[in-house]
Amino acid sequence: MRNKQGRLDLNKTLYRKLYLIRSAENAIIAHYPENEMKTPMHMSLGSEAIAVGVCTALGKQGQFFCSYRSHAVYLANTGETDAFFAELYGKSTGAVRGRGGSMHLSSPETGFLGSSAIVASTLPPAVGAAFANKVQNNGKIIAVFFGDGAVDEGNFWESLNLASVMKLPILFVCEDNGFAVHTPTSQRHGYKSLPRIVRGFQCAVFEDDSTDVEIIFNLARSAISKMRKTKKPSFLYLRYYRYLQHAGVNQDFDAGYRSREKYKRWLEVDPVDIQRKKLIKLGKSENEIKRLEKQITFRVENSIVKAKSAPFPDQKELFDDSEFKFSREE
Amino acid sequence: MRNKQGRLDLNKTLYRKLYLIRSAENAIIAHYPENEMKTPMHMSLGSEAIAVGVCTALGKQGQFFCSYRSHAVYLANTGETDAFFAELYGKSTGAVRGRGGSMHLSSPETGFLGSSAIVASTLPPAVGAAFANKVQNNGKIIAVFFGDGAVDEGNFWESLNLASVMKLPILFVCEDNGFAVHTPTSQRHGYKSLPRIVRGFQCAVFEDDSTDVEIIFNLARSAISKMRKTKKPSFLYLRYYRYLQHAGVNQDFDAGYRSREKYKRWLEVDPVDIQRKKLIKLGKSENEIKRLEKQITFRVENSIVKAKSAPFPDQKELFDDSEFKFSREE
Amino acid sequence: MTRTITYCQAINEALLEEMRLNDRVFVYGIDVGDHKKIYGSLNGMEEFGPDRCFSTPLCEDTLVGFGLGAAINGLVPVNIHLRMDFLLLAMNQLVNMVANYKYGSGGKLRVPLTIRAVVGRTWGQSYQHSKSLHSVFAHIPGLKVVMPSTPQDVKYLLKSAIRDEGPVLVIEHRLLYDFAGEVQSLPSIPLGSGRILRSGKDITVIATSWMNVEALKAAEILETAGVDVEIIDPRTIYPLDEELIIQSVTKTRKCIVADLDWLNCGFSAEVATLISEKCFGNLDSPVKRIGFAPTHCPAARSLEDIFYPNAADIIRAVEAKLDLKPMDISREDFYNHVNKFKGPF
Amino acid sequence: MTRTITYCQAINEALLEEMRLNDRVFVYGIDVGDHKKIYGSLNGMEEFGPDRCFSTPLCEDTLVGFGLGAAINGLVPVNIHLRMDFLLLAMNQLVNMVANYKYGSGGKLRVPLTIRAVVGRTWGQSYQHSKSLHSVFAHIPGLKVVMPSTPQDVKYLLKSAIRDEGPVLVIEHRLLYDFAGEVQSLPSIPLGSGRILRSGKDITVIATSWMNVEALKAAEILETAGVDVEIIDPRTIYPLDEELIIQSVTKTRKCIVADLDWLNCGFSAEVATLISEKCFGNLDSPVKRIGFAPTHCPAARSLEDIFYPNAADIIRAVEAKLDLKPMDISREDFYNHVNKFKGPF
Ligand SMILES: Cc1ncc(C[n+]2csc(CCOP(=O)(O)OP(=O)(O)O)c2C)c(N)n1
Ligand SMILES: Cc1ncc(C[n+]2csc(CCOP(=O)(O)OP(=O)(O)O)c2C)c(N)n1
Ligand SMILES: [Mg+2]
Ligand SMILES: [Mg+2]
């Protein structure tokens, strides 16, 4: 059990990360229409508590993989916004030197081993990376984030099976927002309950649909300690509501495939809002919180300014790191 | 309920098919060492009751797919041995004109839509064929046979999911012999019970480890009537013991990966033996059975003679049915 | 009758017409049944009901195999993939199964399966959403590969694909969707027939898909310098209209292949080999190839601009072949990737 | 020191040596840990314990991705596939992920992943167990492709593959496993270096994998007719030793490419294009290509014999290029597929 101060500190840390993600994405929403961030944008709004809860629970012993919906995990892991925005603007100062854009963030030095624009495709490398950790006995734990759509793909089942039979230190984090693009799970999943099925595997399952980051943090901690004890993978099954369109920065409740009412209900438990309220309840002052928010907003704005003025990659960089030389054509 | 004569007729039919498969494969064992059947042979010995029970239960409304371990399903479905042996000898009179060999039998005109040397690869087309049947409302039912190794592959999970969510008339028949080549399920499956997991899907599960063909026949009938009622796929999970090596016609108990003792226990309930004994118990005379067996053995021997003397495909046939013309090179 | 419609409308017409003619034709795949209607190419599908146009789970390999099973069992499936790169998940069913299923049935089964896949630069899609792969599919016996560049061609080649008894891949370029062009009513355009997009006498440019847009622009600019470029659009990558290519190069004696793919072991190599063989001794210079830069596709525009081949590359290559001094093209109005396309996809 | 060992032993030695040198190297895949030891190429692996040589579930795509994850996280994986055709299940991880992972990490991650895949005719394997696919992999930026044809080469190229910082495919021919040859101790054979297998002056034959066996036989027979064939084994398909090829053909002015693959859009087209360009004006005739027949691989021996290219095809092609009358080869002792290999696999 954490003492009161400890709990406050934890919640402040969690809030700082939530707010960082939210304000970075709000800045994207503001600037995307300028058509300068020429990259297909998949926003995390609504899901922030999952990335923050899990990444914080794993801390420095964590290594992370996720999908093209990568902002929250990247920001929760790295805490930085300079290379983040530079990457969205396709600049040479970007996280991956302007090569990847929003769908392909990566930050190996902080343990964020990669994201991918191919659904379910980071699951297999996540399992392999967990094997490497096990063999090297370095105490590191992999967390791989994926959507309910990734669960449709063979890569998911093969990876779950492989990790289970090999007893690897990996945390599967399924972020179920009920849709793959616009197609609901009911049209894609030939079963009612994924957790029920996963429980059949040698893998501990934890599920929740809370947007309270502290609850997710604690769930992830339980999952990790279970993993350490049983030497089996764990599976976190978490529901959330995607606020915006599948890709892009707008709402799309008029498209007809889902209702604004449901959104409103989830908005009442918006992860950033409720965490803010909790902080106040725990004794933080409105002013203190505002100061923190201001710092973050300032940092985000500053990163955008820097990103905008940074140079595009030099054309000489085209062949860098390609492991490919085709001498005739150069 | 079937009357006594009906039950006897059924069991005689079932035995005839069992015996056909067994004697065809015994003939393969006898002739394979001559090195004239130049095709990788995956024998069905031990599993015959599954193919015969399921194929007979589905009858003419059935359409079938299976793996490279295709002899039993081919013979149970077609009841013929001429084109069968001709194919094993690579002759132009073969089931697929000498193109496929043992791993690629096919007989569309009798409803055997194909086998494949790629593990799990007939599952997706089986689901698509079931969709075509549903749309055309023709009452046909697909049965797709696959091993416990196929279950490892993403194609299995994707196909199970797709058939379940689309509510297609398909019978999944998992033939679990405990091994993929020499690797036991315990080293490959990250779960204790596959049926338990499949029950989580919208799919009815039936399991048994009987070698009594009549039991399997009845199980398949239940599965089919369940399917007709619920409009959901069914899943038959059946265990058997592979008598011979993974590929080839010899035993391999000295290889060390499995014990001869277990084999002996299964041999006591050999599907052909116990069905023969049942026939006698049901009132068939030893002589009658012998006559039937002789006929079959004769037919098999005759097919081999014909296959041996049949011509190899003419070299002009190389490009037939290839959908590919490369005029420059011809 | 000639009408002007977009490439996207042409796809839509082809599908509506074939589905009305043949009630065995159906369309399916990931995102196929939703309100976006695959960039509008599936408008009006409500007419056919949910069994003939529907969304599926995400499982590319199984979806292609599903099409195979439906095809051999009486239906005519059209399976759509929003990005060519996703077909890499389906190579097993495509190459190990679909390509040879007719052959493996002793010729008894037909596989009238059409696969539509979208390729092409839009903005910042980067290295996992940018492959073409027609070279890979053309390498595999049993698969036909079509790459139409105009509304006319996409309409009739898609119809031919659907009517074909074998599997056909129809590769559509995303940026062409909004391009309008004249469409005549034709009985059909057979698979395997190329087209002279522009007649010329000085040099032959063989271009695939979007590269035809770039080649036309290059030809227009080169015309002002007195250079008369012939452009050949093979339209189908396999089977290839070899005669058309050979005739053109025999006439011009100079050739550039502008392919929307990597060069190494690609379609451009096949065409260059064909010409080197059939026009042996009749060439003024070796065939020049233009294609993707031999690296991964970058997101940043400054790199995207040099990863993808364009009209300027063609102009420079033509000048080199004809021993001309480089023209000033700084004021030319090239296709503007920066402002034409707005995201996210 | 020179010793005579088989191709299979050479593979085995390479692995044992590298695994002793570097305890991060491990070997895994379907059937890898069983008593057959991948045709014996994994003999002696007990030395390293079950974490460094093990069987897995059947899930090719995930296994390749697993190797990627292990590679970026500190290990050096060697993933084995008993048939090249199975890699079609893994194209997603190989092409969408492995090939570009280093690039996508901004150059920060290394992917020292080796994939061993077996190709080649044995008997009646038919159309799903017979593809080579090196042309397909060579087409994809980021993958290196090696195809050794002798014990010496397979030993040192496999070692180079394991030591390489990027992904390398090592393609082994099943029939070569029992071939013995001299192996010298070398520091290394670098990826990308070809080899003159036989020097000659009249014509160049560029052969891949097993086709070198056929080419050597053809050369031996042609020698009796006074024809002096030069054989080049590129050994690595990508990166390609272009200089070696160009030098040889510049000397002989005539060239045949004998590739163990389909021709269309294949490696043979790339080599022919290279030569047509670099030896332009110095060729007596166009490059001739020999490869798989453009159809599905049949099981029946009578068809297998003409599906696969062989020494006789090379002899006939050489004669045609040199304007010689066809020799009588009816009494020659060609490699006998009928009796050499005994099944089932
Ligand atoms: C293999 C593959 N198939 C299809 C797509 C196109 N696509 C991109 S995102 C997406 C939906 C994925 O849904 P989910 O996994 O639930 O993630 P979410 O977008 O909801 O976060 C699809 C189908 C893709 N990128 N990769
Ligand atoms: C995709 C693929 N991977 C690997 C193989 C090699 N292989 C052939 S059979 C087999 C084992 C399959 O086991 P199972 O499905 O249980 O069938 P069984 O042989 O026991 O009938 C393997 C791994 C293959 N043919 N296809
Ligand atoms: Mg989702
Ligand atoms: Mg098995």
Short mmCIF file of N, CA and C in Angstrom, two decimals, chain D residues 185-265:
data_model
loop_
_atom_site.label_atom_id
_atom_site.label_comp_id
_atom_site.label_asym_id
_atom_site.label_seq_id
_atom_site.Cartn_x
_atom_site.Cartn_y
_atom_site.Cartn_z
N SER D 185 39.83 -23.48 -44.96
CA SER D 185 39.60 -22.50 -43.89
C SER D 185 39.86 -21.11 -44.44
N LEU D 186 38.88 -20.28 -44.33
CA LEU D 186 39.00 -18.91 -44.82
C LEU D 186 38.62 -17.95 -43.71
N PRO D 187 39.08 -16.72 -43.81
CA PRO D 187 38.58 -15.73 -42.85
C PRO D 187 37.08 -15.51 -43.08
N SER D 188 36.67 -15.36 -44.34
CA SER D 188 35.25 -15.22 -44.64
C SER D 188 35.04 -15.16 -46.14
N ILE D 189 33.81 -15.38 -46.56
CA ILE D 189 33.41 -15.04 -47.93
C ILE D 189 32.37 -13.95 -47.78
N PRO D 190 32.67 -12.77 -48.28
CA PRO D 190 31.71 -11.67 -48.07
C PRO D 190 30.45 -11.86 -48.90
N LEU D 191 29.33 -11.45 -48.34
CA LEU D 191 28.08 -11.40 -49.11
C LEU D 191 28.30 -10.46 -50.29
N GLY D 192 27.85 -10.86 -51.45
CA GLY D 192 27.98 -9.98 -52.60
C GLY D 192 29.15 -10.30 -53.49
N SER D 193 29.87 -11.35 -53.16
CA SER D 193 30.98 -11.71 -54.04
C SER D 193 30.66 -13.00 -54.79
N GLY D 194 30.74 -12.93 -56.09
CA GLY D 194 30.50 -14.11 -56.92
C GLY D 194 31.79 -14.89 -57.12
N ARG D 195 31.71 -15.88 -57.99
CA ARG D 195 32.85 -16.76 -58.14
C ARG D 195 32.87 -17.34 -59.55
N ILE D 196 34.08 -17.44 -60.11
CA ILE D 196 34.21 -18.14 -61.39
C ILE D 196 34.35 -19.61 -61.07
N LEU D 197 33.32 -20.36 -61.38
CA LEU D 197 33.31 -21.77 -61.02
C LEU D 197 34.18 -22.55 -62.00
N ARG D 198 34.23 -22.05 -63.20
CA ARG D 198 35.03 -22.69 -64.26
C ARG D 198 35.40 -21.59 -65.23
N SER D 199 36.68 -21.49 -65.55
CA SER D 199 37.11 -20.47 -66.49
C SER D 199 36.96 -21.00 -67.91
N GLY D 200 36.59 -20.13 -68.79
CA GLY D 200 36.45 -20.52 -70.19
C GLY D 200 36.47 -19.28 -71.04
N LYS D 201 36.52 -19.46 -72.36
CA LYS D 201 36.65 -18.28 -73.19
C LYS D 201 35.55 -18.13 -74.23
N ASP D 202 34.76 -19.19 -74.45
CA ASP D 202 33.83 -19.13 -75.57
C ASP D 202 32.47 -18.53 -75.23
N ILE D 203 32.01 -18.77 -74.04
CA ILE D 203 30.66 -18.33 -73.67
C ILE D 203 30.56 -18.32 -72.15
N THR D 204 29.74 -17.42 -71.63
CA THR D 204 29.55 -17.34 -70.18
C THR D 204 28.19 -17.96 -69.81
N VAL D 205 28.22 -18.83 -68.82
CA VAL D 205 26.97 -19.31 -68.25
C VAL D 205 26.90 -18.82 -66.81
N ILE D 206 25.85 -18.07 -66.51
CA ILE D 206 25.65 -17.59 -65.14
C ILE D 206 24.60 -18.49 -64.52
N ALA D 207 24.97 -19.19 -63.48
CA ALA D 207 24.08 -20.21 -62.93
C ALA D 207 23.85 -19.99 -61.45
N THR D 208 22.63 -20.32 -60.99
CA THR D 208 22.32 -20.17 -59.57
C THR D 208 22.08 -21.54 -58.94
N SER D 209 22.54 -21.69 -57.71
CA SER D 209 22.24 -22.88 -56.89
C SER D 209 22.51 -24.16 -57.68
N TRP D 210 21.57 -25.06 -57.69
CA TRP D 210 21.71 -26.36 -58.35
C TRP D 210 22.11 -26.23 -59.83
N MET D 211 21.74 -25.12 -60.47
CA MET D 211 22.05 -24.97 -61.89
C MET D 211 23.56 -24.96 -62.14
N ASN D 212 24.33 -24.74 -61.10
CA ASN D 212 25.78 -24.85 -61.26
C ASN D 212 26.22 -26.30 -61.48
N VAL D 213 25.52 -27.22 -60.85
CA VAL D 213 25.81 -28.63 -61.08
C VAL D 213 25.51 -28.98 -62.53
N GLU D 214 24.38 -28.49 -62.98
CA GLU D 214 23.99 -28.76 -64.36
C GLU D 214 24.95 -28.07 -65.35
N ALA D 215 25.35 -26.87 -65.01
CA ALA D 215 26.23 -26.11 -65.90
C ALA D 215 27.60 -26.78 -65.99
N LEU D 216 28.10 -27.27 -64.87
CA LEU D 216 29.41 -27.95 -64.88
C LEU D 216 29.36 -29.20 -65.75
N LYS D 217 28.26 -29.93 -65.62
CA LYS D 217 28.10 -31.13 -66.44
C LYS D 217 28.06 -30.74 -67.91
N ALA D 218 27.29 -29.70 -68.21
CA ALA D 218 27.18 -29.24 -69.60
C ALA D 218 28.55 -28.83 -70.12
N ALA D 219 29.30 -28.13 -69.31
CA ALA D 219 30.62 -27.65 -69.74
C ALA D 219 31.56 -28.82 -70.02
N GLU D 220 31.48 -29.82 -69.17
CA GLU D 220 32.32 -31.01 -69.33
C GLU D 220 32.01 -31.69 -70.68
N ILE D 221 30.75 -31.81 -70.97
CA ILE D 221 30.35 -32.45 -72.23
C ILE D 221 30.72 -31.57 -73.42
N LEU D 222 30.49 -30.28 -73.27
CA LEU D 222 30.78 -29.36 -74.38
C LEU D 222 32.29 -29.30 -74.65
N GLU D 223 33.06 -29.53 -73.61
CA GLU D 223 34.51 -29.53 -73.79
C GLU D 223 34.93 -30.58 -74.81
N THR D 224 34.23 -31.71 -74.78
CA THR D 224 34.56 -32.77 -75.74
C THR D 224 34.28 -32.32 -77.17
N ALA D 225 33.46 -31.30 -77.32
CA ALA D 225 33.21 -30.76 -78.65
C ALA D 225 34.05 -29.51 -78.88
N GLY D 226 35.00 -29.29 -77.99
CA GLY D 226 35.92 -28.17 -78.17
C GLY D 226 35.38 -26.83 -77.73
N VAL D 227 34.29 -26.85 -76.96
CA VAL D 227 33.71 -25.58 -76.51
C VAL D 227 34.17 -25.31 -75.07
N ASP D 228 34.64 -24.11 -74.85
CA ASP D 228 35.21 -23.76 -73.56
C ASP D 228 34.26 -22.80 -72.82
N VAL D 229 33.52 -23.34 -71.88
CA VAL D 229 32.46 -22.57 -71.19
C VAL D 229 33.00 -21.94 -69.91
N GLU D 230 32.70 -20.70 -69.70
CA GLU D 230 32.98 -20.08 -68.40
C GLU D 230 31.70 -20.09 -67.57
N ILE D 231 31.82 -20.55 -66.34
CA ILE D 231 30.65 -20.58 -65.46
C ILE D 231 30.84 -19.62 -64.30
N ILE D 232 29.87 -18.75 -64.14
CA ILE D 232 29.89 -17.81 -63.02
C ILE D 232 28.78 -18.19 -62.04
N ASP D 233 29.15 -18.39 -60.81
CA ASP D 233 28.16 -18.59 -59.76
C ASP D 233 28.09 -17.30 -58.95
N PRO D 234 27.02 -16.54 -59.07
CA PRO D 234 26.97 -15.25 -58.35
C PRO D 234 26.96 -15.46 -56.82
N ARG D 235 26.52 -16.61 -56.39
CA ARG D 235 26.47 -16.98 -54.97
C ARG D 235 25.51 -16.12 -54.15
N THR D 236 25.62 -14.82 -54.27
CA THR D 236 24.59 -13.99 -53.65
C THR D 236 23.78 -13.35 -54.76
N ILE D 237 22.48 -13.43 -54.58
CA ILE D 237 21.53 -12.92 -55.57
C ILE D 237 21.37 -11.42 -55.36
N TYR D 238 21.37 -11.03 -54.12
CA TYR D 238 21.42 -9.62 -53.79
C TYR D 238 22.23 -9.45 -52.51
N PRO D 239 23.22 -8.61 -52.43
CA PRO D 239 23.74 -7.77 -53.52
C PRO D 239 24.50 -8.61 -54.54
N LEU D 240 24.46 -8.18 -55.76
CA LEU D 240 24.99 -8.96 -56.86
C LEU D 240 26.40 -8.48 -57.24
N ASP D 241 27.25 -9.44 -57.54
CA ASP D 241 28.61 -9.12 -57.97
C ASP D 241 28.58 -8.78 -59.45
N GLU D 242 28.23 -7.56 -59.75
CA GLU D 242 28.01 -7.18 -61.14
C GLU D 242 29.31 -7.16 -61.94
N GLU D 243 30.38 -6.73 -61.29
CA GLU D 243 31.66 -6.62 -62.00
C GLU D 243 32.10 -7.95 -62.60
N LEU D 244 31.99 -8.97 -61.78
CA LEU D 244 32.43 -10.30 -62.21
C LEU D 244 31.68 -10.74 -63.46
N ILE D 245 30.40 -10.49 -63.44
CA ILE D 245 29.55 -10.88 -64.57
C ILE D 245 29.93 -10.08 -65.82
N ILE D 246 30.07 -8.79 -65.63
CA ILE D 246 30.34 -7.92 -66.77
C ILE D 246 31.70 -8.26 -67.39
N GLN D 247 32.67 -8.49 -66.53
CA GLN D 247 34.00 -8.85 -67.04
C GLN D 247 33.96 -10.11 -67.89
N SER D 248 33.26 -11.10 -67.38
CA SER D 248 33.20 -12.37 -68.09
C SER D 248 32.52 -12.21 -69.44
N VAL D 249 31.39 -11.54 -69.43
CA VAL D 249 30.63 -11.43 -70.69
C VAL D 249 31.34 -10.49 -71.67
N THR D 250 32.02 -9.51 -71.14
CA THR D 250 32.81 -8.63 -72.02
C THR D 250 33.85 -9.47 -72.76
N LYS D 251 34.38 -10.46 -72.07
CA LYS D 251 35.38 -11.34 -72.66
C LYS D 251 34.75 -12.31 -73.67
N THR D 252 33.67 -12.97 -73.27
CA THR D 252 33.11 -14.03 -74.12
C THR D 252 32.10 -13.51 -75.14
N ARG D 253 31.50 -12.37 -74.89
CA ARG D 253 30.51 -11.75 -75.78
C ARG D 253 29.22 -12.56 -75.95
N LYS D 254 29.08 -13.62 -75.19
CA LYS D 254 27.88 -14.46 -75.31
C LYS D 254 27.50 -14.91 -73.91
N CYS D 255 26.21 -14.95 -73.65
CA CYS D 255 25.83 -15.28 -72.28
C CYS D 255 24.51 -16.03 -72.17
N ILE D 256 24.54 -16.98 -71.27
CA ILE D 256 23.32 -17.72 -70.91
C ILE D 256 23.14 -17.57 -69.41
N VAL D 257 21.93 -17.24 -69.00
CA VAL D 257 21.62 -17.23 -67.57
C VAL D 257 20.78 -18.45 -67.28
N ALA D 258 21.26 -19.30 -66.40
CA ALA D 258 20.52 -20.51 -66.02
C ALA D 258 20.09 -20.36 -64.58
N ASP D 259 18.84 -19.97 -64.41
CA ASP D 259 18.36 -19.65 -63.06
C ASP D 259 17.39 -20.72 -62.57
N LEU D 260 17.46 -21.02 -61.29
CA LEU D 260 16.56 -22.01 -60.70
C LEU D 260 15.27 -21.31 -60.25
N ASP D 261 14.57 -20.74 -61.22
CA ASP D 261 13.36 -19.98 -60.89
C ASP D 261 12.61 -19.74 -62.19
N TRP D 262 11.39 -19.20 -62.05
CA TRP D 262 10.70 -18.74 -63.24
C TRP D 262 11.42 -17.53 -63.81
N LEU D 263 11.23 -17.34 -65.11
CA LEU D 263 11.94 -16.25 -65.76
C LEU D 263 11.23 -14.91 -65.60
N ASN D 264 9.91 -14.92 -65.77
CA ASN D 264 9.19 -13.65 -65.87
C ASN D 264 9.41 -12.78 -64.63
N CYS D 265 9.89 -11.56 -64.87
CA CYS D 265 10.17 -10.63 -63.78
C CYS D 265 11.07 -11.26 -62.74
#
